[in-house]
Coordinates of C-alpha atoms in Angstrom, one line a residue:
Chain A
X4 CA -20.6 13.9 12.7
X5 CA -22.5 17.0 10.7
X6 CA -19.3 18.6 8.9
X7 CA -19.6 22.3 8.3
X8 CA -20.7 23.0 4.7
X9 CA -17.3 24.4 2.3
X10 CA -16.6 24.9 -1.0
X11 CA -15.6 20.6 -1.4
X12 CA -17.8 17.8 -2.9
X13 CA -19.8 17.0 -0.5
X14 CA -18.5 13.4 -0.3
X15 CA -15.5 14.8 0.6
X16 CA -16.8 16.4 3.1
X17 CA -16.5 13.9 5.8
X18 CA -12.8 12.7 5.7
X19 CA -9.9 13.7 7.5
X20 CA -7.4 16.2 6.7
X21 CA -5.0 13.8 4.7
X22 CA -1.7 15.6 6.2
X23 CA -3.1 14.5 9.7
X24 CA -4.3 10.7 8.7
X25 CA -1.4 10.3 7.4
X26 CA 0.8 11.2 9.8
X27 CA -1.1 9.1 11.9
X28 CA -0.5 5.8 9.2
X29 CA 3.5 7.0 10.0
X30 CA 3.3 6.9 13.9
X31 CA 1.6 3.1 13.3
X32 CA 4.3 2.6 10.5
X33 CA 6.8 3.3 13.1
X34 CA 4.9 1.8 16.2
X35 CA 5.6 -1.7 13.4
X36 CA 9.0 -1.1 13.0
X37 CA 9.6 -0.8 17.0
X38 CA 7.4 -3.7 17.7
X39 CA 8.1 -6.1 15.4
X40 CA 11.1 -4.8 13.4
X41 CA 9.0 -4.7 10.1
X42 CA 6.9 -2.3 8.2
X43 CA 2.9 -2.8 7.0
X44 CA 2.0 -4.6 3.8
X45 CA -0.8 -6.0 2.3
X46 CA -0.1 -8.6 -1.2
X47 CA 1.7 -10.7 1.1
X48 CA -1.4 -11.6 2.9
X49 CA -3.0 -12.9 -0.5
X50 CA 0.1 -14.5 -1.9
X51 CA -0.1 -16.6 1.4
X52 CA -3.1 -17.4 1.3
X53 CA -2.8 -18.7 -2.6
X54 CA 0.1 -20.5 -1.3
X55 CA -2.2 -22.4 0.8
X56 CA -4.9 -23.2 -1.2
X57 CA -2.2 -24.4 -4.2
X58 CA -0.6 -26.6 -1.5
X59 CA -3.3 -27.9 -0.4
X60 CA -4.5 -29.5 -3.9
X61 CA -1.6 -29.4 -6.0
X62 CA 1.6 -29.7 -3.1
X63 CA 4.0 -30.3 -5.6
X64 CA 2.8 -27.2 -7.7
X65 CA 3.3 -25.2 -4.7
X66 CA 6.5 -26.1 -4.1
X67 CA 8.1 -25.6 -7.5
X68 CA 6.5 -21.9 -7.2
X69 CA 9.5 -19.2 -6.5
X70 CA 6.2 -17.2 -4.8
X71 CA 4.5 -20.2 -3.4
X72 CA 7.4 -22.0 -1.6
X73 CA 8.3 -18.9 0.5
X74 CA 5.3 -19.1 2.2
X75 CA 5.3 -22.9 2.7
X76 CA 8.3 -22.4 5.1
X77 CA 8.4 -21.5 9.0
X78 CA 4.7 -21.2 10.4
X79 CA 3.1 -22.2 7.4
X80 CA 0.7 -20.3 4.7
X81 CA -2.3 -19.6 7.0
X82 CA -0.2 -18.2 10.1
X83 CA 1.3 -15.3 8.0
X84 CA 1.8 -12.5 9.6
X85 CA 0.2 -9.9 7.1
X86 CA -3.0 -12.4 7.2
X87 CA -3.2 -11.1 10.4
X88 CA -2.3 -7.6 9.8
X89 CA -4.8 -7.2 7.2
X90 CA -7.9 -8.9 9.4
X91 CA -6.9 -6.1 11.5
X92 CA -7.4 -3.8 8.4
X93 CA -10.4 -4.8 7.6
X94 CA -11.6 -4.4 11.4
X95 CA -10.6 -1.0 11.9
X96 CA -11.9 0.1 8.9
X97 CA -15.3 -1.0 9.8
X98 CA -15.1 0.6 12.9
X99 CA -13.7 4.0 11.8
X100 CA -16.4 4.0 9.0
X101 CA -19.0 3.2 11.6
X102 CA -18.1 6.0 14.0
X103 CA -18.3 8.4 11.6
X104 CA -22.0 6.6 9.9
X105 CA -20.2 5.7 6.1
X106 CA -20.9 2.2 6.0
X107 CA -23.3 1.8 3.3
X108 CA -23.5 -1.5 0.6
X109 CA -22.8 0.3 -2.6
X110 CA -20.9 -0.1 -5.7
X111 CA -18.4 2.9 -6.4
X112 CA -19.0 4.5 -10.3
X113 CA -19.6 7.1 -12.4
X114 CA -23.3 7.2 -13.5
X115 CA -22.3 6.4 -16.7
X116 CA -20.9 3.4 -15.8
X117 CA -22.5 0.2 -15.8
X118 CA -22.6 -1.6 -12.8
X119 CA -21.3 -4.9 -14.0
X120 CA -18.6 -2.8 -15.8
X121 CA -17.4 -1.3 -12.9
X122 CA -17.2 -4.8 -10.7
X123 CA -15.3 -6.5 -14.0
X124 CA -12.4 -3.5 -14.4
X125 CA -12.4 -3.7 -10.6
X126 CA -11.6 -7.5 -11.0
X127 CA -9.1 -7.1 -14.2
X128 CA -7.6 -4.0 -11.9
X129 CA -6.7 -6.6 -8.8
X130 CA -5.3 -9.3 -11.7
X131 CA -3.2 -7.0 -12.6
X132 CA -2.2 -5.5 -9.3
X133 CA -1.7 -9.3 -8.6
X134 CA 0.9 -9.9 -11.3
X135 CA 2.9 -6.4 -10.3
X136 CA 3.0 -7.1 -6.3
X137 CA 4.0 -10.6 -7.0
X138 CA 7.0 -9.3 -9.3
X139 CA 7.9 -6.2 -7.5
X140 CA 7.3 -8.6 -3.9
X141 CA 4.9 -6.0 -2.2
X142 CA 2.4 -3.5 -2.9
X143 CA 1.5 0.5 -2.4
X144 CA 1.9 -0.9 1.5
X145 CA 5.3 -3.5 1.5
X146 CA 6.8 -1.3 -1.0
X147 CA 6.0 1.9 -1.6
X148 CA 5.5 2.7 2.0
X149 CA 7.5 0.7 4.5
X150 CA 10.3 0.4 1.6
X151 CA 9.8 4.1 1.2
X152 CA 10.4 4.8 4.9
X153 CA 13.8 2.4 4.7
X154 CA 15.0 4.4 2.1
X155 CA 14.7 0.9 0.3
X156 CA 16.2 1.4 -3.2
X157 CA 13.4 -1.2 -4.6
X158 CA 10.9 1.1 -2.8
X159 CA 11.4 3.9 -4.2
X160 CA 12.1 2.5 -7.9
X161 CA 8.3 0.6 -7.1
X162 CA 6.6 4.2 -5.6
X163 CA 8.0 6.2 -8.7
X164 CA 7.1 4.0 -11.4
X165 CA 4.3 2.7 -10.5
X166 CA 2.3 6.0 -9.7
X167 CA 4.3 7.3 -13.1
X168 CA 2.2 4.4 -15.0
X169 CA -1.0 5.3 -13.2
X170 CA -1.1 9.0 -14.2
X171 CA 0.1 8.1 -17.8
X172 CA -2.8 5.5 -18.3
X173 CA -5.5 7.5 -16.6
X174 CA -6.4 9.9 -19.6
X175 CA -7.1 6.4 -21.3
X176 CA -9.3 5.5 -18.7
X177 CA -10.9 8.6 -18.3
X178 CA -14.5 6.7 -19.2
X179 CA -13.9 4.8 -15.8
X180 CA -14.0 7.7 -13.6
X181 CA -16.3 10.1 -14.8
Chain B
X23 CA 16.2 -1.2 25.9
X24 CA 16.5 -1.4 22.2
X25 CA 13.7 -2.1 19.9
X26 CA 12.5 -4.2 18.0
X27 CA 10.5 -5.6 21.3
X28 CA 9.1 -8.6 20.2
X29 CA 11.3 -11.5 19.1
X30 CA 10.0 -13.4 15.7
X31 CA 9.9 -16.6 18.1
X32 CA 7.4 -15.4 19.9
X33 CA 4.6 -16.1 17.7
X34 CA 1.4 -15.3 19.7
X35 CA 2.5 -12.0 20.7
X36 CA 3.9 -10.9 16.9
X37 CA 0.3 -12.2 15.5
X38 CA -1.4 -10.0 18.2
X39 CA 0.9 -7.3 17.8
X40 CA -0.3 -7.5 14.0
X41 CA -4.1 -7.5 14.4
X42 CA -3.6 -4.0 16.5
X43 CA -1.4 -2.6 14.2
X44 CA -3.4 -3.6 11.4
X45 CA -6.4 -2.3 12.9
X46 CA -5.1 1.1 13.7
X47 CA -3.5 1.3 9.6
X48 CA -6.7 0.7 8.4
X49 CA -8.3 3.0 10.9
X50 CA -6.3 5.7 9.2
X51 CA -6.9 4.8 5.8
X52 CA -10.8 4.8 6.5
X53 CA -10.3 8.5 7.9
X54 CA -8.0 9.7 5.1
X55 CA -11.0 8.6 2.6
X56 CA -8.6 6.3 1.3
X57 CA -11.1 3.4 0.8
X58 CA -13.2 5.7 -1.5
X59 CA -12.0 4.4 -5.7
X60 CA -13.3 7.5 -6.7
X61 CA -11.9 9.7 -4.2
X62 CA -8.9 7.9 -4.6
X63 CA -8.4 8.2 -8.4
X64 CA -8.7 11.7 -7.9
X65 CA -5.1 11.4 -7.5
X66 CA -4.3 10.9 -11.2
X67 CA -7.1 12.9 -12.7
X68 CA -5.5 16.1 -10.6
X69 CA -8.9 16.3 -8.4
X70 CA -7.8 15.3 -5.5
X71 CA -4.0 14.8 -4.2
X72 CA -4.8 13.2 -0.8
X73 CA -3.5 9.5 -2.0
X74 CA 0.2 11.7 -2.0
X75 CA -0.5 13.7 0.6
X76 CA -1.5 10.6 3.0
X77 CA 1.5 8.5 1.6
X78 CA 4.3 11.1 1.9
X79 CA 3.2 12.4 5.2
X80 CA 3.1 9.0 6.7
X81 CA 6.5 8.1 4.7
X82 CA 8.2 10.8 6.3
X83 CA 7.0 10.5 10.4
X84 CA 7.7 6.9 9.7
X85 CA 11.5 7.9 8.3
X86 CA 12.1 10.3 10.7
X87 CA 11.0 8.1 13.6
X88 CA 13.6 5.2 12.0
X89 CA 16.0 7.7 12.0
X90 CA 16.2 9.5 15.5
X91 CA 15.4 6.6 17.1
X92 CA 17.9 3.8 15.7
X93 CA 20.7 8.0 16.5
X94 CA 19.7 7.5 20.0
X95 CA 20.1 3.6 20.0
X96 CA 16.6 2.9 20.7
X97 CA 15.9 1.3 17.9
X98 CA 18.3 -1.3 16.1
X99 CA 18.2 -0.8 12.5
X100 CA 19.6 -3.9 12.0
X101 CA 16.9 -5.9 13.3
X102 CA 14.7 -4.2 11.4
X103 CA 13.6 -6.0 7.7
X104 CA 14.1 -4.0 4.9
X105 CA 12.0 -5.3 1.9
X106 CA 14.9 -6.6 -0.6
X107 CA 15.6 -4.9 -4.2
X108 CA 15.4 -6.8 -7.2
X109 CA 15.6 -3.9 -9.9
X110 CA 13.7 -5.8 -13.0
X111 CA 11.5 -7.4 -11.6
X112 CA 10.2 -4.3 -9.5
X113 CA 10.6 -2.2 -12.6
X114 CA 8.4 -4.5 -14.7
X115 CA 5.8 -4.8 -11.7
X116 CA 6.0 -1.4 -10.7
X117 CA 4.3 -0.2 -14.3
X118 CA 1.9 -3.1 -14.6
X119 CA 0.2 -2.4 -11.0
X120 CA 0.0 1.2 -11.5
X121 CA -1.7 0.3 -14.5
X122 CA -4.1 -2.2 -12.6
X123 CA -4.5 0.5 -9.7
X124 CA -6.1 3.1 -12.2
X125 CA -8.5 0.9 -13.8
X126 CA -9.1 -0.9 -10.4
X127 CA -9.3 2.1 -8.2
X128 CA -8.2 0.5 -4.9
X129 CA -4.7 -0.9 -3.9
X130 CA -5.0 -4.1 -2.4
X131 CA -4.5 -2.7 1.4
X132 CA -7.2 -0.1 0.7
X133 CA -9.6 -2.5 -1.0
X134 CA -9.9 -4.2 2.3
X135 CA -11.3 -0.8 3.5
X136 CA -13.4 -0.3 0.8
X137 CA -14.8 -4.0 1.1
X138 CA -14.7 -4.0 4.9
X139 CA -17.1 -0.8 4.9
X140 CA -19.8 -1.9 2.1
X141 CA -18.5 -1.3 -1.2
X142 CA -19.0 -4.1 -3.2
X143 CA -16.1 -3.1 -5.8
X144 CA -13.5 -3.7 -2.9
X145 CA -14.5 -7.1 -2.7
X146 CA -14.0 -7.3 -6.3
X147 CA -10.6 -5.8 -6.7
X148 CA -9.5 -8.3 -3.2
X149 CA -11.1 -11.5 -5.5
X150 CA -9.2 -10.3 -8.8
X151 CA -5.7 -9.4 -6.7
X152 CA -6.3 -13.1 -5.2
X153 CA -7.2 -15.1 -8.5
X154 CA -4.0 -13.4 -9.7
X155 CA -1.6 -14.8 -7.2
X156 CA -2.8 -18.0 -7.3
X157 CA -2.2 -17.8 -11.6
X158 CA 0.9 -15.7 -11.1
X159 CA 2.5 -18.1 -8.4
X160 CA 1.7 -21.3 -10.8
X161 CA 3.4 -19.9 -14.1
X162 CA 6.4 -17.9 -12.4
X163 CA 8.7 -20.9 -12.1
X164 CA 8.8 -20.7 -15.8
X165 CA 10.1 -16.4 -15.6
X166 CA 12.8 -17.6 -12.3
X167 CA 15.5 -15.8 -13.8
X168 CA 13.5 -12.7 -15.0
X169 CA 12.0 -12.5 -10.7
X170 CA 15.5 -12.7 -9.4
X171 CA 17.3 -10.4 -11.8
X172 CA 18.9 -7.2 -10.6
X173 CA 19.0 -9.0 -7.4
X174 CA 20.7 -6.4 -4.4
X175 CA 19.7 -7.6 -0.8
X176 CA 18.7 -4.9 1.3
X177 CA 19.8 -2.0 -0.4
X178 CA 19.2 1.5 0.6
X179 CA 19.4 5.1 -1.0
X180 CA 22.6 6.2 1.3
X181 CA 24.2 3.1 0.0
X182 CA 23.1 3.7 -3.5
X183 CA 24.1 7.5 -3.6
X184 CA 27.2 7.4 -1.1
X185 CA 25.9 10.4 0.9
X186 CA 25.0 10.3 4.7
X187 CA 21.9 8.7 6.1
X188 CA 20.9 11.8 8.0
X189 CA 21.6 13.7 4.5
X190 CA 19.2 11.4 2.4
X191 CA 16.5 11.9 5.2
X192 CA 16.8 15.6 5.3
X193 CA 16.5 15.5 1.0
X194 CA 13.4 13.3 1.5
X195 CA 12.0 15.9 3.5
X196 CA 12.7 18.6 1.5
X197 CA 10.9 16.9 -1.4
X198 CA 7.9 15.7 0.6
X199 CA 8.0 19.8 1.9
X200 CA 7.9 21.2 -2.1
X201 CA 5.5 18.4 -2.8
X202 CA 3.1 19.0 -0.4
X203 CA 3.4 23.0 -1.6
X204 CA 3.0 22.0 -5.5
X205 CA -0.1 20.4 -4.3
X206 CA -2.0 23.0 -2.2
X207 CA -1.2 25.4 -4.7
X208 CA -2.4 22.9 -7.5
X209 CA -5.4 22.3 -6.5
X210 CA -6.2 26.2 -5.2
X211 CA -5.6 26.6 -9.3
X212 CA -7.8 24.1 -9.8
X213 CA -10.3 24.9 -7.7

């Protein structure tokens, strides 16, 4: 895909207009709801698959989790549905990213940023991340999104607050990023 | 016909239903750039608004679709989950993730596009984000009544507010609408 030059970075350059991917991410959102009477997520997929590994050494751990135990009903930890969803993720990424000749082993960061420093923050980003899905039971995806789109209450508190906590922390961060 | 199509029993078909659809959400967050930290920080520097643009545009086609289908009865909207609201709890977590998502860069769902196409940081955030649960999930038995406080089922904005569904939906859009228009003519000022 050669991209006419414009006046954007040129890593920009490439993408798609973001009003028209996502309103593609909605019709998919919706194709979810129709199908399978539930939105997209991602958190679940990893609290899951904790669930499982926790059961599987320490089953009476697992069980006295209130995240855990959830999981341990039903079809079990490893048959989760967002496990599936998000293998599916991870496949159509690398295809998009392949038809359009981004895939490239790289580690995102400012120059100024060490590489070792970048992968650690990236690291103490997803513990935190971790602790906030498992609180607020879903992510950007279970929350913001599909509880956004069913004018869930807990959606919307999640969307505001946490993208209200993001922009007050980045000038603090700034060092990260640039 | 009403939707949903495809019963919860039927186990095969829901797991393949989720592969495609996860396939095609991940498609879309590869296209939008979304799988990109630094392109996707933009969003709280003021560089680069697509992270909203992408997430409001997609909220509102999802909405709308929810909404005009369940009005024509094609869709029964009460077969259809609605992730539960415990106010605290989703308070507490709301600020400590935003607060991991600017120093990580990546959401979990979009660090499984950034790791799925190369970038070595994705698979870092995905490895912290999983260490986490597995901590989180053993020590949260001793904070039980702090995760199930403010505890209100499925609870929705028309129920919260009192006011029409159709209403809500039409102020959503509204908002998206001068959203959408703060940020074109934010970043033409920036620019």
């Amino acid at each position: 895909m050669n991209a006419q030059p414009d006046a954007r970075a040129p890593s920009d350059r490439a993408y798609s207009d973001p009003y028209l991917a996502g309103a593609g991410l909605g019709v998919v959102l919706l194709a979810a709801f129709v199908l399978v009477g539930r939105g997209l997520g991602a958190s679940g997929a990893f609290a899951s698959t904790a669930a499982g590994a926790v059961v599987a050494i320490a089953p009476e751990r697992a069980a006295a989790s209130p995240l855990f135990s959830h999981y341990l009903e039903g079809q079990g930890p490893w048959l989760e549905w967002l496990s599936f969803e998000l293998a599916g993720v991870m496949f159509g990424a690398w295809v998009s990213a392949k038809l359009a000749r981004r895939l490239r082993i790289a580690v995102e960061r400012p120059p100024a940023l060490a590489r070792g420093s970048r992968l650690a923050f990236a690291f103490g980003g997803g513990v935190a991340m971790a602790i906030g899905a498992a609180l607020a039971r879903g992510c950007t995806s279970g929350q913001a999104l599909t509880g956004g789109a069913l004018l869930s209450v807990g959606g919307w508190l999640f969307l505001g607050v946490a993208f209200a906590a993001a922009h007050t922390l980045a000038p603090f961060v700034r060092r990260l990023w640039s | 016909m009403s939707a949903p199509l495809i019963a919860d029993e039927a186990l095969g078909a829901s797991l393949g239903a989720a592969v495609a659809l996860g396939a095609a959400f991940g498609f879309a967050l590869e296209r939008a750039g979304l799988g990109s930290a630094r392109k996707l920080v933009g969003q709280f520097y003021g560089r680069d608004l697509a992270v909203m643009k992408v997430m409001f545009s997609a909220l509102v086609v999802a909405m709308l679709g929810v909404f005009w289908l369940s009005r024509w009865g094609l869709l029964d909207l009460r077969a259809v989950y609605v992730p539960l609201t415990y106010l605290w709890p989703q308070l507490f977590g709301g600020l400590v993730f935003g607060a991991g998502l600017v120093v990580a860069g990546l959401c979990p769902g979009t660090a499984c596009v950034a790791a799925a196409t190369g970038r070595v940081d994705g698979v870092f955030v995905l490895l912290g984000f999983l260490a986490g649960m597995i901590g989180v999930g053993l020590v949260l038995g001793s904070f039980a009544d702090f995760y199930t406080s403010g505890a209100h089922g499925a609870w929705t904005l028309p129920e919260l507010t009192g006011l029409p569904y159709g209403s809500v939906v039409a102020a959503v859009v509204v908002l998206a609408l001068a959203a959408f228009a703060g940020a074109e003519w934010f970043e033409r000022r920036v620019r």
